[in-house]
PDB file of C-alpha atoms and ligand atoms in Angstrom:
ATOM      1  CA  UNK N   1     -10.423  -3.639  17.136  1.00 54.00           C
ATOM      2  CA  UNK N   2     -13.700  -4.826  15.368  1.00 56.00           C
ATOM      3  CA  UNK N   3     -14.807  -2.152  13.109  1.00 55.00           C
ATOM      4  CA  UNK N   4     -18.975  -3.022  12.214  1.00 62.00           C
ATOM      5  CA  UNK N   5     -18.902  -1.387   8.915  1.00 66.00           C
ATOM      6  CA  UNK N   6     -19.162  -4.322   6.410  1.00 83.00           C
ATOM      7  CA  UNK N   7     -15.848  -3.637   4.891  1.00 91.00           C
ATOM      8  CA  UNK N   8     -14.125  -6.871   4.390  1.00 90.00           C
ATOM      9  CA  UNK N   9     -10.204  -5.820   3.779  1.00 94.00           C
ATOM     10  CA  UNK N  10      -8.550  -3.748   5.931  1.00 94.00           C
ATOM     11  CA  UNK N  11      -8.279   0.274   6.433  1.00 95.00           C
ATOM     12  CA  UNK N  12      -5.131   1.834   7.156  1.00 95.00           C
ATOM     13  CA  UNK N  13      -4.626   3.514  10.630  1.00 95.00           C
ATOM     14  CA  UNK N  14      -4.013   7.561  11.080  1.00 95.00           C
ATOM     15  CA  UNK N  15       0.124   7.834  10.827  1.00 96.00           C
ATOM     16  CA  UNK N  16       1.931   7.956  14.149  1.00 96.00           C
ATOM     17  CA  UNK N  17       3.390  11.065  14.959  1.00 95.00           C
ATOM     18  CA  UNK N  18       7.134   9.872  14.227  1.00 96.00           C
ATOM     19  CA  UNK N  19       5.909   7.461  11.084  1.00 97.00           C
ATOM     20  CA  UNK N  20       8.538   6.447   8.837  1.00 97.00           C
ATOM     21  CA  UNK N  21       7.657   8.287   5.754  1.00 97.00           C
ATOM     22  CA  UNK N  22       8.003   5.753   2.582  1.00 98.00           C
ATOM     23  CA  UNK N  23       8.903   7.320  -0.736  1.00 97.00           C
ATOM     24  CA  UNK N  24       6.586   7.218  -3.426  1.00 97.00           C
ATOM     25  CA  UNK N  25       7.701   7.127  -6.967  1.00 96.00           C
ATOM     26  CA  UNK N  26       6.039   6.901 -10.554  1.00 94.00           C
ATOM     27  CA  UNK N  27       4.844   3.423 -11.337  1.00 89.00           C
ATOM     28  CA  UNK N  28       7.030   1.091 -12.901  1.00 76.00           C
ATOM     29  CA  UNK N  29       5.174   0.474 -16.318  1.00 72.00           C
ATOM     30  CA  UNK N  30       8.013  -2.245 -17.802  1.00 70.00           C
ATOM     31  CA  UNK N  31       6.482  -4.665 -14.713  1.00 60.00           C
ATOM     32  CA  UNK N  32       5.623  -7.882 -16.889  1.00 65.00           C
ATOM     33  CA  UNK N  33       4.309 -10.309 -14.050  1.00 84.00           C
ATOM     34  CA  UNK N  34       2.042  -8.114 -11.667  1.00 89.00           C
ATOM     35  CA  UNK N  35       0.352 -10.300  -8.638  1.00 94.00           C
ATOM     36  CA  UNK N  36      -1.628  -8.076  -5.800  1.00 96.00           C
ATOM     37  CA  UNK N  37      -1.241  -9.831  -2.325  1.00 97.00           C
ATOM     38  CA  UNK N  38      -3.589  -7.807  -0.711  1.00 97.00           C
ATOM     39  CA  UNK N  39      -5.081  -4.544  -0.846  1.00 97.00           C
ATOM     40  CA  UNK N  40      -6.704  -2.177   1.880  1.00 97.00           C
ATOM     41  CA  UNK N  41     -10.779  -1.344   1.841  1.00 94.00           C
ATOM     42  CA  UNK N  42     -11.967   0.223  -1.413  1.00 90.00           C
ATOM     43  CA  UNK N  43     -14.251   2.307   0.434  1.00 91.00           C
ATOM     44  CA  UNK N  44     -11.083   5.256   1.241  1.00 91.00           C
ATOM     45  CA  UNK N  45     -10.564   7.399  -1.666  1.00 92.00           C
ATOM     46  CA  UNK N  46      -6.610   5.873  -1.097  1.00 96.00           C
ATOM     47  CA  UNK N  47      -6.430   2.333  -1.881  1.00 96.00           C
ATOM     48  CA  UNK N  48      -2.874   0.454  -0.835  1.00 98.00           C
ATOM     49  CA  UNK N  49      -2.192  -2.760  -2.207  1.00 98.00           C
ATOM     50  CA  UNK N  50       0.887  -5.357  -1.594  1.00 98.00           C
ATOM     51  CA  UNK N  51       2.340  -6.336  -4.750  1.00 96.00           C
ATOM     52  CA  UNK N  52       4.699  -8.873  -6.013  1.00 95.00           C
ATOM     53  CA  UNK N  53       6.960  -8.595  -9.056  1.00 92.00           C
ATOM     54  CA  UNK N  54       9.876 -10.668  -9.690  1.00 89.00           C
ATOM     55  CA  UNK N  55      10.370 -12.202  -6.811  1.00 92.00           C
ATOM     56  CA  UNK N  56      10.115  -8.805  -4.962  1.00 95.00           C
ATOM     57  CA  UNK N  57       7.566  -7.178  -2.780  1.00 96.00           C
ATOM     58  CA  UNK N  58       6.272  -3.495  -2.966  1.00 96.00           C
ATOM     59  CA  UNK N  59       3.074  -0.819  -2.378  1.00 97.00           C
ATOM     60  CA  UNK N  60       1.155   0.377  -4.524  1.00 96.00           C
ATOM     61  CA  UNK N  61      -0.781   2.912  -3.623  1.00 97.00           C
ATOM     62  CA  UNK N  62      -3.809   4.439  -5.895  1.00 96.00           C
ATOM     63  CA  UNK N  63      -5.555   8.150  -5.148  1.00 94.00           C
ATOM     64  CA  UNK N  64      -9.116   7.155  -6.565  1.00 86.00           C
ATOM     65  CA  UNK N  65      -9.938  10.231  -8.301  1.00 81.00           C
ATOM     66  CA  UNK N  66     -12.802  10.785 -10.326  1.00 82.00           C
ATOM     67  CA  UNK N  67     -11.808   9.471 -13.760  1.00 83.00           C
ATOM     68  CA  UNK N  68      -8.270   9.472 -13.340  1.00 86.00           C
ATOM     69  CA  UNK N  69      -6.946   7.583 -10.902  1.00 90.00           C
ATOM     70  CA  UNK N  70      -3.198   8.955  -9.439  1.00 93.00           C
ATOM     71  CA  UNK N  71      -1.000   6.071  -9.044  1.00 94.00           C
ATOM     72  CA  UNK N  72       2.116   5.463  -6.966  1.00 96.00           C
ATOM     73  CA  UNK N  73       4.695   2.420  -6.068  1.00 96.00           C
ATOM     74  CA  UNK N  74       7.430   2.385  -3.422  1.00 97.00           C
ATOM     75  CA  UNK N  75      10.548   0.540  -3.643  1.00 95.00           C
ATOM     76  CA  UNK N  76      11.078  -3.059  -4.230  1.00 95.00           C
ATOM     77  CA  UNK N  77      11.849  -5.203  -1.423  1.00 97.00           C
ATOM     78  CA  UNK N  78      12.289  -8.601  -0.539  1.00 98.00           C
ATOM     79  CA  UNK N  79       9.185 -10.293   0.000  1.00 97.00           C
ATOM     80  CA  UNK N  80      10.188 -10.633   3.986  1.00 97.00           C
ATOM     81  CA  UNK N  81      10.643  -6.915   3.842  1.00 98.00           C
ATOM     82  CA  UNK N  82       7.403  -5.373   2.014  1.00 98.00           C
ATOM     83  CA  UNK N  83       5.274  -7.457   4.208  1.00 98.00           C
ATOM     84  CA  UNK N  84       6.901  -6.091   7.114  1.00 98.00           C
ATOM     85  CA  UNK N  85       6.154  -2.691   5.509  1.00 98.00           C
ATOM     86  CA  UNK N  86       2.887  -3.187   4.465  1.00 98.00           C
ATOM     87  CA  UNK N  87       2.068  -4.127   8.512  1.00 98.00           C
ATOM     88  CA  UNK N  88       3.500  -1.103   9.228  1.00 98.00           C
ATOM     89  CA  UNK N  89       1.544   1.025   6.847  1.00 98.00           C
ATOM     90  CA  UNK N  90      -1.717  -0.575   8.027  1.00 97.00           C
ATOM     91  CA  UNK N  91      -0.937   0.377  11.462  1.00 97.00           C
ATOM     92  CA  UNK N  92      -0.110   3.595  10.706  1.00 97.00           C
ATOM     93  CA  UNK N  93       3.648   3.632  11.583  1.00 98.00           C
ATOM     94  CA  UNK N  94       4.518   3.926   7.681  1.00 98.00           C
ATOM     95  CA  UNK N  95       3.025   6.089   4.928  1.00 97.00           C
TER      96      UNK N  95
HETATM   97 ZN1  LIG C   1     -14.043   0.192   4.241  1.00 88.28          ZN
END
């Protein structure tokens, strides 16, 4: 699907009915090495981005409120796995 909005990453889709519901904890602040993979469109007020850490894979996932931003992280995964995830979430069968 071609959106013609002149975003250039990604939005996420509306959740599927039976979406697997991913658990969203307090950010890790001890992280030392932080790389972002990707990252959906900043143009939703909830910005997603695939992170790496360790040699593990995980979501962040940052409510872009007005001065203070609400963060959240999921999990860590293997790499194979959070990529599989963050498809999912972008489709809309995770959140
Ligand atoms: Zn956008």
């Amino acid at each position: 699907m071609i959106e013609l909005t002149g975003c250039l990453s990604p939005h996420v889709s509306t959740p599927q009915r039976d979406h697997t519901r991913l658990v969203w904890l307090s950010p890790d602040r001890g992280t030392a090495r932080l790389r972002v993979i990707t990252w959906t469109c900043q143009c939703r007020a909830t910005l997603y981005e695939l992170c790496q850490a360790g040699g593990q894979g995980f979501i962040r996932r940052t409510l872009q409120l007005d001065g203070s931003p609400e963060v959240h992280e999921t999990y860590r995964w293997p790499i194979k796995q959070a990529d599989d995830i963050w498809r999912a979430l972008l489709s809309g069968e995770a959140r």
